[in-house]
Structure formats: structure tokens, C-alpha cells
Amino acid sequence: KFASTGNETCFHDRHIDPQIYADLNGSNWSIKDYEARGGYVALRKLLGKDGGEGLTQDQVIATMKESGLRGRGGAGFPTGLKWSFMPRQFPGQKHLVCNSDEGEPGTCKDRDILMFNPHIVIEGMIIAAYAMGISIGYNYIHGEIFEVYDRFEAALEEARAAGFLGDNIMGSSFSFQLHAHHGFGAYICGEETALLESLEGKKGQPRFKPPFPASFGLYGKPTTINNTETFAAVPWIIRNGGQAYLECGKPNNGGTKIFSVSGDVNLPGNYEVPMGTPFSKLLELAGGVRTGRKLKAVIPGGSSSPVLPADVIMECTMDYDSISKAGSMLGSGAVIVMDDSRDMVESLLRLSYFYSHESCGQCTPCREGTGWLWRVVNRIQHGEGRPEDIELLDSVSVNIMGRTICALGDAAAMPVRAMIKHFRHEFEAKIQNASKQAA
Ligand code: L3W
Ligand code: SF4
């Protein structure tokens, strides 16, 4: 059994090589090709058109709950449950938002979905809007990917022309307007409330939660936000049923997931595999560790997730439960593979700089702490480390965690603690070397 996000030519348990990219730059993304692959069949089923049975809002939400689909943006929150938070009877405008502000280091899946299969996201959003009684939606697309934004706009035009978007969709009483919005490239705008601020035309800074967007979202109105890959899974689920999707993965971890495998592998790329696939199998699909080298460590879920040493990750399966039991997070599914030539202090320096640079500056522990972490790692890496620096890094990390408005603070601190926990000897060696040189 294998569920696909629908793009059989693209994400089917195999590497996307440059030739496939070249082919897909042709017309495979268009509405004609999408419909030839079974696209918009779920919408017809939903609206009771062309022999479809017609589904109620409750039936759609029940199917989503049954599927076990969990948010693919990083937190893994159950999608059906999130949809059930949306108030049915609300006297004002409700909103649906797709979070395509993909900026997590290592993550590159959403841009490929939008580039090569944009209609699957559009169809997923239409179904979500129907289920929650929403008439306006936005797709917030990361600012640095211009061709992806253009592609999505082109797909929206096709969907409108086909009568799948707009007033009285396919002659029904259901209307839904969907718009694309281009961000400006700030990582923090991927945090859902910063995204909403940015969409409202303000500085993209996270809000305090609660209230969650489900009750106070865009323009202060109830809003449901899901990740691009989450919406992309919806048409298959509606076509084939929640149980079928659940069975593709494992209990509590339904369906398939796209993993962006990067770093020291022979065939880096996006791979869609069933949840619960052994890490070793994913590594094999990605061509194995760079020829002649051995696996040292893996960051399993994007740069915010703690690093795991080779012996730990080799025992894991790729799903939320297994990775969190091992002490990390599945996150957005960006698998960064490091071989035995990697210098862990240098790797941490890159990560620390990223978080320090991307902090929005609202909370003191994050604004000051991320810069502090970066400066301490920087001096260790450049031969000026002090004997107390390892304890200092730990103490700064502990004082950031849980004391900030959004998860960026934790995301900056957790990798530091994990690197020290698993590779302390590399930090100590550099510090001892610095002490010897000073003497
Ligand atoms: C109503 C409640 N809604 C939770 C909703 C909430 C959100 C979702 C999950 O962070 C993580 C972060 C990054 N009533 C609710 C409720 N919700 N309780 O459920 O919420 P939360 O707070 O657990 O997570 P989040 O703020 O969405 C996301 C991590 O993902 N991450 C980042 C990935 C980055 C990308 C990217 O660049 N594309 O995906 C990777 O690990 O650190 O921990 O919708 O409103 N009681
Ligand atoms: Fe901004 Fe950092 Fe505070 Fe998040 S944790 S709101 S990024 S300062």
C-alpha cells in the first residue's frame, strides 16, 4: 500500500534527478495533467458532482481524523482535530491559510510540491475550506522563491477558469476565493502568528499564544493554518478514505511523508516514503553516505531538531514517535546527514549564526541569548575557547528554553545542548588546544 500526494511522476519513493526536474518544467504541473492523474476527483466527490456521492462537513472532518494525518510543518498537530476547532457558526469572516513559508535549514519539500504539483495544494485547500465553512484563503509563499510563486499564480488562474475556485464552485452553493501572497524571506514568518502579522501588512513578529489562530487569527478572526504538504495529502485521503491513509503509515503516524535528504549522501533530494520507514532504508534511497565515508550523525527534522549520533538514528524509524523517543523531533522532515569528516563545532557555528541572524528581537532571552551562543561557539571554533565555555553554552541554552514568545528560542538552544551531549569531546579538544597555545 502506498499513498501518494498525487504526483506519481515526482514523489514516489525515489530520488528526483535533474532529468525529471527538466521534464516537469514542461506542462506536467498543469490542470490537464493533474486531472489525468485523478486530480479534482476528490472535489467532485465532495460536492456530489459527476457521480460523486457528496460529503457533509462533519463527514470530511471525521475522515481527516480517521486518517491520522498530522501537520507536516514541524509540530505534527493532528489535522482533523485542528479543523474541528474552527467555529461553524461565526458572524464574521473566517480565513484559511497555507503556510508555504518554508525556511527551515535543510527543508525543501514545499517548494517542490508547489512547483511540480500546485493543483494538489489548491484542491486540498478547497476541501478544507468546504469542511470548515470558509470562503477566503491565502497561500503565503516564501519570499526567495520567485518561480514557485509564479507557478502557483498560474495554477490559480487555471483553477478559476475551470470553475474550481470562485463563486458557486461547480454550480454548488459553496464559494471559495484563494489568493497567493509572496513573503519577503524572513525565517520567522514561517511561525504561524508572525505569518499572520506579515499577511496583515505588519512586521512579521510572533504573537503570544494562546489565543491560537483557531480563535484569533488573521485580522483577529478565526483562522486555520496548515502546511503545504498537509494540504497536499488531503485530496488522496478524501478519494481513498481515512483508514486507507492511516494504514499507509503506522498507528498515530498515518500516511506518507516527504523527507528532504541533504548533506553527505550520494543522491540528495526529496523522497516520499510511508511513515515508519526505517532510517536505514531512507539512507539507502538517498544513495547511502558519500562514497568512502562513514555515517557520523544526522539532524533528523530540520536544523531545529537535536542531532542524533549514527548508532541512535540507525535504530530509528522515520515517524514522530520513534524520533522523539530517540531524543529529537521529526519536525519538517529535513534529514541532514553528516559523515565522519564533519567538524561538529563548525556545524554548530553555522546553525548558531542562522538563529542569531533570524531572531526577530522581541524577547530578550532569544535576542541576546542566540547572539551569545553564536559568539561563544565562534571563539571555540577559532582557537579562543575558554575552559568554562561548555558550561556557559549549556547555561545560556537552559535560560533561553521555555522563556520566549515563540519556538525559535528553543530551536536555537536545543541543537546546542544536543551537540554538547553527543560530541562534547570535540568541543573539549578545541578548548584544550586553545589553552595549550595560550600557555
Ligand atoms: C488551538 C490549541 N490550536 C496547538 C495549533 C497551533 C499550531 C499547531 C501546532 O511550531 C514547530 C516548532 C518548530 N487550540 C492548540 C492549537 N494548536 N494547540 O497546533 O502548534 P505548536 O505550538 O505545537 O507548534 P508551531 O508553533 O506550529 C512548529 C518546528 O516546528 N520546526 C520548524 C519547521 C519549519 C518549517 C519550515 O520552514 N517550513 O516547517 C521544525 O522542527 O521549531 O517547534 O497551528 O496553532 N489548544
Ligand atoms: Fe522573536 Fe525569538 Fe521571541 Fe520568537 S523567541 S518572538 S524569534 S525574539
Short mmCIF file of C-alpha atoms and ligand atoms in Angstrom, two decimals:
data_model
loop_
_atom_site.label_atom_id
_atom_site.label_comp_id
_atom_site.label_asym_id
_atom_site.label_seq_id
_atom_site.Cartn_x
_atom_site.Cartn_y
_atom_site.Cartn_z
CA LYS A 1 0.00 0.00 0.00
CA PHE A 2 1.35 3.39 -0.83
CA ALA A 3 -0.33 6.76 -0.65
CA SER A 4 1.00 9.44 -2.91
CA THR A 5 0.46 13.15 -2.72
CA GLY A 6 -0.78 12.57 -6.26
CA ASN A 7 2.23 13.45 -8.33
CA GLU A 8 3.12 9.97 -9.45
CA THR A 9 5.97 11.24 -11.58
CA CYS A 10 7.54 13.17 -8.76
CA PHE A 11 7.35 11.93 -5.21
CA HIS A 12 7.09 8.21 -5.49
CA ASP A 13 9.65 6.66 -3.23
CA ARG A 14 12.52 7.74 -5.39
CA HIS A 15 15.01 10.44 -5.99
CA ILE A 16 14.09 13.36 -8.23
CA ASP A 17 17.02 13.55 -10.59
CA PRO A 18 17.82 16.57 -12.78
CA GLN A 19 16.21 14.95 -15.84
CA ILE A 20 12.91 14.57 -14.00
CA TYR A 21 13.14 18.22 -13.00
CA ALA A 22 13.66 19.09 -16.64
CA ASP A 23 10.62 17.02 -17.69
CA LEU A 24 8.45 18.54 -15.00
CA ASN A 25 9.36 22.00 -16.15
CA GLY A 26 7.21 21.17 -19.13
CA SER A 27 3.46 21.01 -18.66
CA ASN A 28 3.02 18.18 -16.12
CA TRP A 29 2.03 20.64 -13.43
CA SER A 30 -0.96 21.94 -15.39
CA ILE A 31 -4.60 21.29 -14.59
CA LYS A 32 -4.95 18.97 -17.59
CA ASP A 33 -2.18 16.69 -16.34
CA TYR A 34 -3.35 16.91 -12.75
CA GLU A 35 -6.85 15.81 -13.74
CA ALA A 36 -5.37 12.97 -15.81
CA ARG A 37 -3.74 11.76 -12.56
CA GLY A 38 -7.08 11.80 -10.71
CA GLY A 39 -6.93 15.44 -9.69
CA TYR A 40 -10.15 17.21 -8.62
CA VAL A 41 -11.92 13.82 -8.29
CA ALA A 42 -12.00 14.37 -4.53
CA LEU A 43 -13.64 17.76 -5.06
CA ARG A 44 -16.28 16.19 -7.30
CA LYS A 45 -16.88 13.51 -4.68
CA LEU A 46 -17.21 16.19 -2.03
CA LEU A 47 -19.72 18.27 -3.97
CA GLY A 48 -21.69 15.29 -5.30
CA LYS A 49 -20.80 16.10 -8.93
CA ASP A 50 -20.25 13.71 -11.86
CA GLY A 51 -21.47 10.69 -9.91
CA GLY A 52 -19.74 11.71 -6.66
CA GLU A 53 -21.68 10.90 -3.52
CA GLY A 54 -21.46 14.31 -1.77
CA LEU A 55 -20.00 14.67 1.70
CA THR A 56 -21.10 16.75 4.67
CA GLN A 57 -18.70 18.97 6.60
CA ASP A 58 -18.83 16.51 9.51
CA GLN A 59 -18.01 13.59 7.23
CA VAL A 60 -14.92 15.36 5.85
CA ILE A 61 -13.62 16.21 9.32
CA ALA A 62 -14.32 12.67 10.54
CA THR A 63 -12.36 11.28 7.57
CA MET A 64 -9.44 13.59 8.34
CA LYS A 65 -9.43 12.47 11.97
CA GLU A 66 -9.56 8.83 10.91
CA SER A 67 -6.58 9.32 8.56
CA GLY A 68 -4.22 10.15 11.42
CA LEU A 69 -2.71 12.95 9.31
CA ARG A 70 -0.52 15.17 11.46
CA GLY A 71 0.69 18.64 10.48
CA ARG A 72 3.71 18.38 8.19
CA GLY A 73 5.16 21.82 9.06
CA GLY A 74 7.03 20.68 12.16
CA ALA A 75 4.73 20.33 15.14
CA GLY A 76 2.78 17.24 13.99
CA PHE A 77 -0.52 18.53 15.36
CA PRO A 78 -3.49 16.31 14.28
CA THR A 79 -5.07 17.94 11.23
CA GLY A 80 -8.64 16.69 11.76
CA LEU A 81 -8.59 17.97 15.34
CA LYS A 82 -7.32 21.38 14.20
CA TRP A 83 -10.11 21.60 11.62
CA SER A 84 -12.67 20.77 14.30
CA PHE A 85 -11.59 23.87 16.30
CA MET A 86 -12.99 26.19 13.63
CA PRO A 87 -16.31 27.59 14.86
CA ARG A 88 -19.09 26.60 12.46
CA GLN A 89 -21.40 29.50 13.17
CA PHE A 90 -19.32 32.65 13.26
CA PRO A 91 -20.87 36.01 12.39
CA GLY A 92 -17.73 37.39 10.65
CA GLN A 93 -15.18 36.36 8.03
CA LYS A 94 -13.20 33.16 8.73
CA HIS A 95 -9.89 32.50 6.99
CA LEU A 96 -7.88 29.58 5.68
CA VAL A 97 -4.11 29.97 5.31
CA CYS A 98 -1.48 27.73 3.76
CA ASN A 99 1.98 28.10 5.29
CA SER A 100 4.39 27.83 2.36
CA ASP A 101 6.99 29.99 4.08
CA GLU A 102 9.49 27.17 4.02
CA GLY A 103 12.72 28.44 5.56
CA GLU A 104 13.95 25.77 7.96
CA PRO A 105 17.56 24.90 7.03
CA GLY A 106 17.51 21.57 5.22
CA THR A 107 13.82 21.75 4.24
CA CYS A 108 12.98 21.98 0.54
CA LYS A 109 9.79 19.95 0.06
CA ASP A 110 7.02 22.56 -0.08
CA ARG A 111 8.65 24.50 -2.87
CA ASP A 112 8.78 21.30 -4.96
CA ILE A 113 5.13 20.48 -4.28
CA LEU A 114 4.10 23.98 -5.38
CA MET A 115 6.38 23.93 -8.39
CA PHE A 116 5.54 20.49 -9.71
CA ASN A 117 2.07 19.78 -8.35
CA PRO A 118 0.41 23.10 -7.39
CA HIS A 119 -3.15 21.90 -8.03
CA ILE A 120 -2.92 19.28 -5.29
CA VAL A 121 -2.48 22.11 -2.74
CA ILE A 122 -5.30 24.11 -4.32
CA GLU A 123 -7.64 21.10 -4.22
CA GLY A 124 -6.62 20.35 -0.62
CA MET A 125 -7.36 23.93 0.39
CA ILE A 126 -10.76 23.92 -1.35
CA ILE A 127 -11.71 20.75 0.54
CA ALA A 128 -10.51 22.26 3.84
CA ALA A 129 -12.46 25.45 3.19
CA TYR A 130 -15.60 23.44 2.46
CA ALA A 131 -15.21 21.37 5.64
CA MET A 132 -14.83 24.46 7.84
CA GLY A 133 -17.24 26.78 6.01
CA ILE A 134 -14.53 29.26 4.99
CA SER A 135 -14.85 31.47 1.92
CA ILE A 136 -11.40 33.14 1.72
CA GLY A 137 -7.94 31.60 1.70
CA TYR A 138 -4.34 32.68 1.23
CA ASN A 139 -1.17 30.82 0.40
CA TYR A 140 1.80 32.61 1.98
CA ILE A 141 4.81 31.66 -0.16
CA HIS A 142 8.41 32.15 0.95
CA GLY A 143 9.88 35.36 -0.45
CA GLU A 144 13.01 33.94 -2.04
CA ILE A 145 11.34 31.52 -4.44
CA PHE A 146 10.05 33.64 -7.32
CA GLU A 147 9.48 30.88 -9.88
CA VAL A 148 7.39 28.92 -7.37
CA TYR A 149 5.19 31.94 -6.69
CA ASP A 150 4.68 32.47 -10.44
CA ARG A 151 3.82 28.79 -10.91
CA PHE A 152 1.24 28.85 -8.13
CA GLU A 153 -0.36 32.01 -9.53
CA ALA A 154 -0.60 30.32 -12.93
CA ALA A 155 -2.25 27.27 -11.35
CA LEU A 156 -4.74 29.52 -9.51
CA GLU A 157 -5.73 31.08 -12.84
CA GLU A 158 -6.33 27.61 -14.29
CA ALA A 159 -8.43 26.54 -11.30
CA ARG A 160 -10.54 29.71 -11.51
CA ALA A 161 -11.07 29.24 -15.25
CA ALA A 162 -12.17 25.62 -14.64
CA GLY A 163 -14.75 26.74 -12.07
CA PHE A 164 -12.99 25.07 -9.11
CA LEU A 165 -12.38 28.42 -7.38
CA GLY A 166 -14.61 31.46 -7.07
CA ASP A 167 -18.35 31.85 -6.61
CA ASN A 168 -20.64 28.79 -6.64
CA ILE A 169 -17.95 26.20 -7.28
CA MET A 170 -19.11 23.65 -9.90
CA GLY A 171 -22.63 25.07 -9.66
CA SER A 172 -22.90 24.39 -5.92
CA SER A 173 -23.76 26.87 -3.19
CA PHE A 174 -20.13 26.75 -1.97
CA SER A 175 -17.84 29.69 -2.83
CA PHE A 176 -14.14 30.00 -2.08
CA GLN A 177 -11.64 32.66 -3.18
CA LEU A 178 -7.95 31.74 -2.95
CA HIS A 179 -5.04 34.17 -3.28
CA ALA A 180 -1.24 33.81 -3.28
CA HIS A 181 0.86 36.12 -1.13
CA HIS A 182 4.60 36.49 -1.55
CA GLY A 183 6.60 36.87 1.68
CA PHE A 184 9.95 38.61 1.95
CA GLY A 185 12.24 35.77 3.03
CA ALA A 186 12.35 36.10 6.83
CA TYR A 187 12.56 32.69 8.55
CA ILE A 188 10.40 33.88 11.44
CA CYS A 189 7.43 34.46 9.11
CA GLY A 190 7.10 30.65 8.96
CA GLU A 191 5.92 30.82 12.59
CA GLU A 192 2.17 30.92 12.16
CA THR A 193 1.37 34.10 14.08
CA ALA A 194 4.31 36.02 12.57
CA LEU A 195 2.99 34.88 9.20
CA LEU A 196 -0.44 36.32 10.04
CA GLU A 197 1.10 39.64 11.10
CA SER A 198 3.05 39.75 7.85
CA LEU A 199 -0.06 38.87 5.83
CA GLU A 200 -1.81 41.79 7.51
CA GLY A 201 0.98 44.04 6.21
CA LYS A 202 2.80 44.42 9.52
CA LYS A 203 6.29 43.49 10.74
CA GLY A 204 6.46 39.68 10.92
CA GLN A 205 6.78 39.13 14.67
CA PRO A 206 5.16 36.23 16.56
CA ARG A 207 2.17 36.87 18.81
CA PHE A 208 1.65 35.38 22.25
CA LYS A 209 -0.29 32.07 22.16
CA PRO A 210 -2.95 31.49 23.38
CA PRO A 211 -5.10 32.77 21.86
CA PHE A 212 -4.36 30.38 19.00
CA PRO A 213 -5.21 31.34 15.41
CA ALA A 214 -8.21 29.00 15.61
CA SER A 215 -9.94 31.70 17.68
CA PHE A 216 -7.86 34.86 16.99
CA GLY A 217 -6.13 34.64 13.63
CA LEU A 218 -5.95 36.79 10.51
CA TYR A 219 -7.41 40.25 11.27
CA GLY A 220 -8.38 38.82 14.65
CA LYS A 221 -10.83 36.34 13.12
CA PRO A 222 -10.86 32.51 13.40
CA THR A 223 -8.21 31.11 11.09
CA THR A 224 -6.95 27.64 10.25
CA ILE A 225 -3.32 27.40 9.14
CA ASN A 226 -1.81 24.24 7.71
CA ASN A 227 1.47 23.47 6.00
CA THR A 228 1.67 22.97 2.20
CA GLU A 229 2.40 19.24 2.48
CA THR A 230 -0.54 18.82 4.88
CA PHE A 231 -2.97 20.29 2.33
CA ALA A 232 -1.33 18.18 -0.40
CA ALA A 233 -2.29 15.00 1.48
CA VAL A 234 -5.99 15.92 1.67
CA PRO A 235 -7.29 15.01 -1.84
CA TRP A 236 -5.88 11.45 -1.59
CA ILE A 237 -7.49 11.00 1.82
CA ILE A 238 -10.89 12.16 0.58
CA ARG A 239 -10.63 9.97 -2.53
CA ASN A 240 -9.46 6.82 -0.76
CA GLY A 241 -10.70 7.19 2.80
CA GLY A 242 -9.09 7.95 6.15
CA GLN A 243 -8.46 4.32 7.03
CA ALA A 244 -6.53 3.68 3.79
CA TYR A 245 -4.27 6.66 4.50
CA LEU A 246 -3.70 5.62 8.10
CA GLU A 247 -2.70 2.13 7.00
CA CYS A 248 -0.01 3.54 4.72
CA GLY A 249 1.89 4.58 7.82
CA LYS A 250 1.68 3.31 11.37
CA PRO A 251 -0.67 3.98 14.29
CA ASN A 252 -0.57 7.63 15.42
CA ASN A 253 1.63 8.35 12.39
CA GLY A 254 -0.68 7.98 9.40
CA GLY A 255 0.26 8.14 5.74
CA THR A 256 3.41 9.10 3.95
CA LYS A 257 5.87 11.95 4.46
CA ILE A 258 8.31 13.72 2.21
CA PHE A 259 11.84 13.77 3.59
CA SER A 260 14.32 16.28 2.22
CA VAL A 261 17.60 14.38 2.49
CA SER A 262 20.68 16.59 2.25
CA GLY A 263 24.30 16.66 3.32
CA ASP A 264 26.77 13.85 2.89
CA VAL A 265 24.75 11.42 0.76
CA ASN A 266 25.25 10.37 -2.83
CA LEU A 267 21.75 11.30 -4.01
CA PRO A 268 20.36 14.24 -2.03
CA GLY A 269 16.72 15.04 -2.79
CA ASN A 270 13.08 14.77 -1.74
CA TYR A 271 11.79 11.27 -1.01
CA GLU A 272 8.19 10.40 -0.16
CA VAL A 273 8.02 7.25 1.95
CA PRO A 274 5.48 5.69 4.33
CA MET A 275 5.67 6.91 7.91
CA GLY A 276 7.58 4.33 9.92
CA THR A 277 10.12 3.61 7.18
CA PRO A 278 13.44 2.62 8.79
CA PHE A 279 16.03 5.40 8.61
CA SER A 280 18.44 2.89 7.04
CA LYS A 281 16.03 2.41 4.12
CA LEU A 282 15.72 6.19 3.58
CA LEU A 283 19.51 6.48 3.62
CA GLU A 284 19.72 3.71 1.05
CA LEU A 285 17.20 5.52 -1.21
CA ALA A 286 19.39 8.62 -0.98
CA GLY A 287 22.32 6.60 -2.31
CA GLY A 288 23.96 5.99 1.06
CA VAL A 289 26.63 8.03 2.80
CA ARG A 290 29.12 9.74 0.48
CA THR A 291 31.34 7.17 -1.10
CA GLY A 292 34.26 6.15 1.10
CA ARG A 293 32.91 7.76 4.27
CA LYS A 294 31.06 6.55 7.37
CA LEU A 295 27.91 7.96 8.95
CA LYS A 296 28.68 10.18 11.94
CA ALA A 297 25.40 11.86 12.84
CA VAL A 298 22.03 13.00 11.50
CA ILE A 299 19.83 16.01 12.16
CA PRO A 300 16.50 14.25 11.52
CA GLY A 301 13.90 17.03 11.28
CA GLY A 302 15.43 20.30 10.14
CA SER A 303 18.00 22.41 11.94
CA SER A 304 15.70 22.97 14.94
CA SER A 305 15.77 19.27 15.82
CA PRO A 306 18.53 17.88 18.05
CA VAL A 307 21.32 15.94 16.33
CA LEU A 308 21.40 12.13 16.79
CA PRO A 309 24.60 10.05 16.58
CA ALA A 310 24.85 7.33 13.93
CA ASP A 311 24.17 4.37 16.25
CA VAL A 312 20.98 6.01 17.57
CA ILE A 313 19.47 7.11 14.23
CA MET A 314 20.22 3.73 12.62
CA GLU A 315 17.80 2.15 15.12
CA CYS A 316 15.01 4.66 14.36
CA THR A 317 12.07 4.58 12.03
CA MET A 318 11.04 7.83 10.35
CA ASP A 319 7.93 8.83 12.29
CA TYR A 320 7.05 11.27 15.07
CA ASP A 321 7.09 8.70 17.88
CA SER A 322 10.34 6.90 17.06
CA ILE A 323 12.36 10.08 16.52
CA SER A 324 11.02 11.75 19.64
CA LYS A 325 11.73 8.62 21.71
CA ALA A 326 15.33 8.84 20.48
CA GLY A 327 15.53 12.40 21.85
CA SER A 328 14.88 14.51 18.77
CA MET A 329 11.94 15.65 16.56
CA LEU A 330 10.67 14.63 13.14
CA GLY A 331 9.99 18.34 12.56
CA SER A 332 9.52 19.26 8.92
CA GLY A 333 11.33 16.12 7.74
CA ALA A 334 14.62 17.69 6.68
CA VAL A 335 17.20 14.97 7.16
CA ILE A 336 20.72 16.43 7.28
CA VAL A 337 23.29 13.64 7.01
CA MET A 338 26.82 14.19 8.36
CA ASP A 339 29.71 11.87 7.62
CA ASP A 340 32.86 11.24 9.66
CA SER A 341 34.68 14.17 8.07
CA ARG A 342 32.34 16.70 9.69
CA ASP A 343 33.57 19.04 12.39
CA MET A 344 30.66 19.35 14.85
CA VAL A 345 31.82 22.65 16.32
CA GLU A 346 31.93 24.15 12.85
CA SER A 347 28.47 22.72 12.07
CA LEU A 348 27.06 24.22 15.27
CA LEU A 349 28.67 27.55 14.39
CA ARG A 350 26.69 27.64 11.14
CA LEU A 351 23.43 26.81 12.94
CA SER A 352 24.02 29.29 15.77
CA TYR A 353 24.68 32.09 13.32
CA PHE A 354 21.44 31.30 11.49
CA TYR A 355 19.26 31.57 14.61
CA SER A 356 21.02 34.67 15.85
CA HIS A 357 20.50 36.30 12.46
CA GLU A 358 16.83 35.26 12.19
CA SER A 359 15.71 36.14 15.74
CA CYS A 360 13.01 38.80 15.45
CA GLY A 361 14.36 40.51 18.57
CA GLN A 362 11.16 40.74 20.62
CA CYS A 363 12.24 38.61 23.59
CA THR A 364 15.44 39.33 25.48
CA PRO A 365 16.45 35.66 26.09
CA CYS A 366 16.24 34.94 22.34
CA ARG A 367 17.61 38.24 21.02
CA GLU A 368 20.60 38.31 23.39
CA GLY A 369 20.95 34.58 24.00
CA THR A 370 21.18 33.50 20.36
CA GLY A 371 23.92 36.08 19.74
CA TRP A 372 25.70 34.96 22.90
CA LEU A 373 25.60 31.29 21.83
CA TRP A 374 26.98 32.17 18.43
CA ARG A 375 29.84 34.26 19.85
CA VAL A 376 30.88 31.53 22.31
CA VAL A 377 30.82 28.79 19.65
CA ASN A 378 32.70 31.16 17.34
CA ARG A 379 35.54 31.64 19.81
CA ILE A 380 35.78 27.88 20.47
CA GLN A 381 35.97 27.21 16.74
CA HIS A 382 38.62 29.89 16.22
CA GLY A 383 41.04 28.72 18.91
CA GLU A 384 39.98 31.15 21.65
CA GLY A 385 37.75 28.87 23.70
CA ARG A 386 37.85 29.08 27.50
CA PRO A 387 37.58 26.12 29.90
CA GLU A 388 34.24 27.40 31.22
CA ASP A 389 32.68 27.80 27.75
CA ILE A 390 30.92 24.43 27.58
CA GLU A 391 29.10 25.09 30.85
CA LEU A 392 28.36 28.61 29.65
CA LEU A 393 26.76 27.34 26.44
CA ASP A 394 24.62 24.96 28.46
CA SER A 395 23.58 27.63 30.92
CA VAL A 396 22.65 30.16 28.19
CA SER A 397 20.64 27.45 26.38
CA VAL A 398 18.77 26.48 29.55
CA ASN A 399 17.94 30.13 30.18
CA ILE A 400 16.50 30.59 26.69
CA MET A 401 14.34 27.46 26.65
CA GLY A 402 10.72 27.96 27.63
CA ARG A 403 11.22 31.69 28.24
CA THR A 404 10.34 33.12 24.85
CA ILE A 405 7.24 34.01 22.86
CA CYS A 406 7.79 31.52 20.04
CA ALA A 407 9.67 28.29 19.35
CA LEU A 408 12.68 29.96 17.70
CA GLY A 409 14.35 30.38 21.09
CA ASP A 410 14.03 26.67 21.86
CA ALA A 411 15.04 25.83 18.29
CA ALA A 412 18.30 27.74 18.78
CA ALA A 413 19.03 26.24 22.20
CA MET A 414 18.17 22.56 21.65
CA PRO A 415 20.77 21.86 18.93
CA VAL A 416 23.49 23.37 21.15
CA ARG A 417 22.64 21.09 24.06
CA ALA A 418 22.42 18.03 21.79
CA MET A 419 25.77 18.75 20.11
CA ILE A 420 27.45 19.08 23.51
CA LYS A 421 25.71 15.98 24.84
CA HIS A 422 26.81 13.74 21.97
CA PHE A 423 30.06 15.37 20.80
CA ARG A 424 31.44 17.05 23.92
CA HIS A 425 34.92 15.67 23.25
CA GLU A 426 35.18 17.75 20.05
CA PHE A 427 34.43 20.95 21.94
CA GLU A 428 36.83 19.99 24.75
CA ALA A 429 39.61 19.18 22.29
CA LYS A 430 39.38 22.62 20.69
CA ILE A 431 39.32 24.35 24.06
CA GLN A 432 42.30 22.34 25.36
CA ASN A 433 44.19 23.14 22.20
CA ALA A 434 43.47 26.84 22.70
CA SER A 435 44.71 26.65 26.34
CA LYS A 436 47.94 24.92 25.22
CA GLN A 437 48.57 27.58 22.57
CA ALA A 438 47.95 30.37 25.10
CA ALA A 439 50.43 28.75 27.53
C1 L3W B 1 -5.97 25.57 19.04
C2 L3W B 1 -4.95 24.68 20.94
N1 L3W B 1 -4.90 25.34 18.24
C3 L3W B 1 -1.86 23.93 19.27
C4 L3W B 1 -2.23 24.63 16.89
C5 L3W B 1 -1.28 25.79 16.70
C6 L3W B 1 -0.44 25.30 15.51
C7 L3W B 1 -0.35 23.81 15.72
C8 L3W B 1 0.90 23.34 16.39
O1 L3W B 1 5.62 25.23 15.68
C9 L3W B 1 7.26 23.58 15.17
C10 L3W B 1 8.25 24.34 16.04
C11 L3W B 1 9.48 24.46 15.13
N2 L3W B 1 -6.01 25.26 20.35
C12 L3W B 1 -3.79 24.42 20.17
C13 L3W B 1 -3.83 24.78 18.80
N3 L3W B 1 -2.62 24.46 18.29
N4 L3W B 1 -2.56 23.89 20.43
O2 L3W B 1 -1.48 23.47 16.51
O3 L3W B 1 1.25 24.21 17.42
P1 L3W B 1 2.65 24.25 18.14
O4 L3W B 1 2.63 25.43 19.02
O5 L3W B 1 2.91 22.92 18.75
O6 L3W B 1 3.76 24.41 17.01
P2 L3W B 1 4.10 25.57 15.94
O7 L3W B 1 4.07 26.91 16.58
O8 L3W B 1 3.27 25.38 14.71
C14 L3W B 1 6.14 24.42 14.66
C15 L3W B 1 9.36 23.19 14.35
O9 L3W B 1 8.00 23.10 14.07
N5 L3W B 1 10.14 23.18 13.16
C16 L3W B 1 10.06 24.19 12.22
C17 L3W B 1 9.85 23.90 10.97
C18 L3W B 1 9.93 24.90 9.93
C19 L3W B 1 9.30 24.70 8.77
C20 L3W B 1 9.54 25.43 7.56
O10 L3W B 1 10.46 26.18 7.41
N6 L3W B 1 8.66 25.16 6.62
O11 L3W B 1 8.38 23.76 8.67
C21 L3W B 1 10.93 22.08 12.94
O12 L3W B 1 11.16 21.23 13.75
O13 L3W B 1 10.68 24.51 15.82
O14 L3W B 1 8.53 23.53 17.15
O15 L3W B 1 -1.09 25.54 14.33
O16 L3W B 1 -1.98 26.95 16.42
N7 L3W B 1 -5.01 24.37 22.25
FE1 SF4 B 2 11.21 36.72 18.23
FE2 SF4 B 2 12.97 34.95 19.23
FE3 SF4 B 2 11.00 35.87 20.73
FE4 SF4 B 2 10.45 34.20 18.69
S1 SF4 B 2 11.63 33.70 20.51
S2 SF4 B 2 9.34 36.05 19.24
S3 SF4 B 2 12.02 34.91 17.22
S4 SF4 B 2 12.69 37.07 19.86
#
